[in-house]
């Protein structure tokens, strides 16, 4: 059943409307609820396929459903329509206005109504993609303030990587932080690349969501085995690769591969002179979980991220030697 979460009037008789698909068992819900959310950033489309797969599959298999599933494919519908990261015409990042304010402007009001509707879920998945410049392996990012609550869920989500961030990096105005602060456990999923859909990643996360639903007693149908994720406990575990000069980047290795120290990741070239300006090499043994996708680079551009070998080999280890 499609329900309207929030709406607000716009000029020229238009309407801004946030909608969700609610799927419930035929005999009534057992009171458990999972919410799957995406589309906060309009140029991040990976979650659209996940919502489609989940909605289609569950509607055909309601007999195995025990609890409620709420699917929110477009929290920023105008952003998706215009392929814009933020809210068009406002130059505003929607993920910086939560928890909102019912007495505030239109966007603050919509944000407050979204939080009101989702708050109280047994689990929320907030699905994002990377931007158009980078490709990411399927991962969950957790604030260390909520690590104790979220890590057990994240391990069951069928992602490749869990990245626990320090408290100093917290943005309190994000959707996930607002809900986690209200005791509604919310996982932030990052995967793929901006403005594209990576079907295999969507299928991977779909299976992880069904597995989580099984764990939460929301689903009694088909279950899937989940992969054991690599876990990093901080930025000190990760090497950030940045361009030393401007040019065109030609990658040699794909994300998700293991690299040896000094192994070539890609070259920055000058199309005018035919020269190789720079070579991007692995500074250490490790796992390349982020790679530059957009070929035009400027000095300082992020080219990739490598998880150090000692952490990749020992996911339960905290930190690593420098």
XYZ file of C-alpha atoms in Angstrom:
322
model
C 0.000 0.000 0.000
C 1.386 3.395 -1.005
C 1.168 6.006 1.752
C 2.016 9.705 1.818
C 4.559 10.469 4.542
C 4.606 14.251 4.092
C 3.608 16.870 1.559
C 3.968 20.583 1.043
C 2.555 23.012 -1.468
C 4.761 24.587 -4.127
C 4.315 27.497 -6.556
C 2.140 27.047 -9.658
C -0.162 24.502 -7.999
C 2.598 21.881 -7.630
C 3.057 19.547 -4.675
C 6.184 18.182 -2.983
C 5.206 14.720 -1.755
C 7.241 12.064 0.083
C 5.760 8.574 -0.294
C 6.469 5.093 0.944
C 5.397 1.563 0.130
C 4.160 -0.306 3.202
C 4.076 -4.085 2.885
C 2.408 -6.097 5.645
C 1.467 -9.754 6.072
C -2.058 -10.735 5.103
C -2.886 -11.822 8.659
C -1.514 -8.685 10.295
C 1.917 -7.630 11.531
C 3.607 -9.031 14.631
C 4.600 -5.467 15.523
C 8.158 -5.627 14.153
C 9.149 -3.123 11.455
C 12.115 -2.532 9.159
C 12.464 0.637 7.072
C 14.550 0.840 3.888
C 15.362 4.401 2.856
C 17.181 5.908 -0.108
C 17.157 8.956 -2.371
C 18.280 11.553 0.178
C 20.831 12.587 -2.449
C 19.269 12.771 -5.889
C 22.397 11.705 -7.784
C 22.782 8.476 -5.762
C 20.681 5.875 -7.554
C 22.013 2.531 -6.294
C 19.193 2.244 -3.757
C 16.491 2.522 -6.422
C 17.159 -1.013 -7.627
C 17.232 -2.361 -4.057
C 13.817 -0.825 -3.356
C 12.433 -2.311 -6.572
C 13.744 -5.798 -5.807
C 12.512 -5.726 -2.229
C 9.052 -4.361 -3.046
C 8.513 -6.748 -5.941
C 9.733 -9.811 -4.061
C 7.856 -9.197 -0.824
C 4.545 -8.473 -2.544
C 4.836 -11.861 -4.253
C 5.767 -13.655 -1.012
C 3.532 -12.084 1.615
C 2.804 -15.510 3.067
C 6.349 -15.526 4.511
C 6.099 -12.023 5.959
C 5.529 -11.653 9.713
C 6.232 -7.963 10.305
C 5.993 -4.645 8.471
C 8.367 -3.440 5.745
C 8.363 0.260 4.873
C 10.198 1.253 1.671
C 11.053 4.919 1.022
C 12.665 5.121 -2.449
C 12.803 8.912 -2.808
C 13.187 11.181 0.210
C 14.396 13.869 -2.202
C 12.148 13.282 -5.241
C 12.970 16.566 -7.003
C 16.677 15.808 -6.586
C 16.205 12.421 -8.252
C 14.125 13.939 -11.059
C 16.847 16.493 -11.794
C 19.813 14.204 -10.949
C 20.892 16.747 -8.351
C 22.623 15.818 -5.110
C 20.815 18.427 -3.044
C 17.336 19.883 -3.095
C 16.919 21.822 -6.372
C 16.450 25.600 -6.155
C 17.485 25.641 -2.485
C 21.181 24.702 -2.904
C 20.655 22.568 0.181
C 21.974 19.129 1.154
C 18.953 17.298 2.558
C 21.229 15.202 4.752
C 22.184 18.313 6.693
C 18.727 19.416 7.880
C 17.583 16.521 10.070
C 15.803 16.116 12.438
C 13.973 19.074 10.932
C 11.359 21.302 12.495
C 7.591 21.182 11.985
C 7.525 24.961 12.530
C 10.376 25.656 10.129
C 10.468 26.184 6.378
C 9.191 23.624 3.875
C 12.332 21.487 3.855
C 12.672 21.469 7.636
C 9.002 20.513 7.913
C 9.391 17.609 5.466
C 12.508 16.385 7.304
C 10.659 16.448 10.641
C 7.727 14.496 9.192
C 10.087 11.894 7.718
C 11.752 11.363 11.102
C 8.356 11.145 12.801
C 7.202 8.474 10.369
C 10.337 6.299 10.556
C 11.175 6.683 14.246
C 10.438 3.528 16.201
C 11.462 1.086 13.460
C 13.323 -1.962 14.740
C 15.963 -1.270 12.088
C 16.517 1.317 9.341
C 18.820 0.996 6.327
C 19.830 4.332 4.796
C 21.198 3.441 1.337
C 23.634 5.767 -0.411
C 25.961 5.540 -3.395
C 29.291 7.201 -3.847
C 29.505 10.354 -5.971
C 30.232 10.328 -9.711
C 33.966 10.509 -9.032
C 34.508 7.349 -6.951
C 33.381 3.720 -6.870
C 32.990 1.954 -3.512
C 32.644 -1.678 -2.479
C 29.389 -2.342 -0.550
C 30.063 -1.070 2.953
C 28.404 0.165 6.118
C 29.712 3.227 7.936
C 29.117 3.456 11.672
C 29.715 6.228 14.147
C 31.642 4.905 17.147
C 29.028 6.506 19.425
C 26.556 3.876 18.193
C 28.995 1.030 17.522
C 27.743 -1.239 20.299
C 24.177 -1.138 18.965
C 24.851 -1.135 15.220
C 27.807 -3.466 14.709
C 25.834 -6.704 15.317
C 23.311 -5.664 12.651
C 26.022 -4.529 10.230
C 27.763 -7.908 10.404
C 24.566 -9.577 9.143
C 23.925 -7.188 6.222
C 26.014 -9.026 3.585
C 28.392 -6.117 2.897
C 32.123 -6.415 2.230
C 33.342 -3.758 4.625
C 32.336 -2.048 7.874
C 34.027 1.268 8.583
C 33.695 2.619 12.140
C 34.271 6.372 12.227
C 35.413 8.465 15.167
C 33.029 10.694 17.088
C 34.859 13.806 15.850
C 33.526 13.163 12.339
C 29.868 13.097 13.400
C 27.442 15.388 11.620
C 24.518 15.687 13.985
C 22.236 16.981 11.231
C 22.287 13.737 9.246
C 19.317 11.427 8.865
C 21.107 8.437 10.427
C 22.480 10.310 13.439
C 19.088 11.860 14.156
C 17.428 8.438 14.256
C 20.238 6.703 16.149
C 20.028 9.451 18.763
C 16.341 8.578 19.125
C 17.124 4.905 19.767
C 16.074 3.852 16.265
C 19.036 1.792 14.982
C 20.037 3.065 11.537
C 22.738 1.657 9.266
C 24.320 3.832 6.570
C 25.133 1.794 3.449
C 27.530 3.141 0.805
C 28.093 1.257 -2.457
C 28.745 1.668 -6.139
C 29.031 4.979 -7.963
C 26.902 8.087 -8.429
C 24.318 8.359 -11.231
C 24.538 4.627 -11.968
C 23.069 1.345 -10.757
C 25.390 -1.587 -10.033
C 22.989 -4.520 -10.222
C 25.246 -7.051 -8.508
C 25.658 -4.758 -5.508
C 21.905 -4.249 -5.326
C 21.344 -8.013 -5.377
C 23.965 -8.463 -2.671
C 22.290 -5.926 -0.375
C 18.823 -7.301 -1.138
C 19.948 -10.691 0.171
C 21.436 -9.005 3.224
C 18.160 -7.208 3.973
C 16.216 -10.470 3.799
C 18.737 -12.033 6.167
C 18.356 -9.131 8.608
C 14.579 -9.457 8.383
C 14.966 -13.120 9.307
C 17.070 -12.163 12.322
C 14.453 -9.603 13.390
C 11.576 -12.115 13.119
C 10.005 -10.105 10.288
C 10.566 -12.753 7.628
C 10.278 -16.555 7.644
C 10.908 -17.194 3.958
C 14.099 -17.858 2.036
C 17.290 -16.872 3.798
C 20.726 -16.250 2.308
C 24.213 -16.861 3.707
C 26.011 -13.573 4.304
C 29.663 -12.802 3.741
C 31.951 -11.971 6.625
C 32.864 -8.277 6.333
C 36.237 -6.718 6.895
C 36.027 -4.320 9.844
C 38.068 -1.156 10.286
C 38.057 0.759 13.540
C 39.275 4.133 12.353
C 40.963 6.377 9.807
C 44.400 5.185 10.916
C 43.632 1.846 9.231
C 43.192 3.495 5.825
C 45.618 5.023 3.312
C 44.141 7.895 1.289
C 45.572 8.318 -2.205
C 45.587 11.818 -3.709
C 46.659 13.103 -7.116
C 49.932 15.014 -7.172
C 49.013 16.773 -10.423
C 46.140 17.415 -12.817
C 45.337 15.364 -15.901
C 43.385 12.316 -17.084
C 43.375 9.223 -14.879
C 43.576 5.764 -16.454
C 43.062 3.118 -13.794
C 44.917 -0.201 -13.905
C 43.210 -1.959 -11.000
C 39.581 -2.235 -9.950
C 38.198 -1.677 -6.471
C 37.830 -4.764 -4.318
C 41.275 -6.119 -5.241
C 44.267 -6.770 -2.962
C 47.444 -4.862 -3.790
C 51.088 -5.283 -3.006
C 53.209 -2.288 -2.030
C 54.311 -0.268 -5.099
C 51.786 -2.050 -7.331
C 50.446 0.214 -10.072
C 46.870 1.433 -9.550
C 46.730 3.833 -12.482
C 48.410 6.631 -14.390
C 47.692 10.329 -14.799
C 48.371 11.315 -18.405
C 48.510 14.486 -20.494
C 46.474 13.950 -23.702
C 48.078 16.984 -25.365
C 51.733 16.017 -24.960
C 51.283 12.239 -24.781
C 53.193 12.149 -21.507
C 52.627 10.136 -18.345
C 52.501 12.810 -15.666
C 52.308 10.567 -12.614
C 51.830 6.969 -11.555
C 49.535 6.118 -8.656
C 51.037 3.203 -6.726
C 50.008 1.401 -3.573
C 51.966 2.871 -0.618
C 51.491 -0.368 1.334
C 50.087 -3.864 1.016
C 46.328 -3.652 1.333
C 42.818 -3.858 -0.020
C 41.638 -1.254 -2.546
C 38.061 -0.553 -1.482
C 37.661 2.820 -3.229
C 38.905 3.781 -6.695
C 38.646 6.925 -8.825
C 35.959 6.455 -11.491
C 35.764 9.897 -13.109
C 38.913 10.319 -15.250
C 39.453 14.099 -15.041
C 41.516 14.867 -11.937
C 43.015 17.933 -10.340
C 45.934 18.169 -7.966
C 44.754 16.828 -4.607
C 41.818 14.821 -6.025
C 41.023 11.647 -4.094
C 42.164 8.690 -6.214
C 41.407 5.805 -3.903
C 41.468 4.318 -0.420
C 43.418 1.278 0.726
C 42.734 -0.697 3.887
C 46.056 -1.804 5.345
C 46.942 -5.491 5.093
C 47.099 -6.152 8.842
C 43.525 -4.947 9.235
C 42.288 -6.733 6.118
C 43.799 -9.975 7.417
C 42.440 -9.517 10.944
C 38.982 -7.873 10.863
C 38.577 -8.077 14.631
C 41.849 -6.286 15.337
C 41.586 -2.714 16.580
C 43.837 -0.306 14.771
C 47.123 -1.275 13.125
C 50.783 -0.441 13.258
C 51.868 2.500 11.197
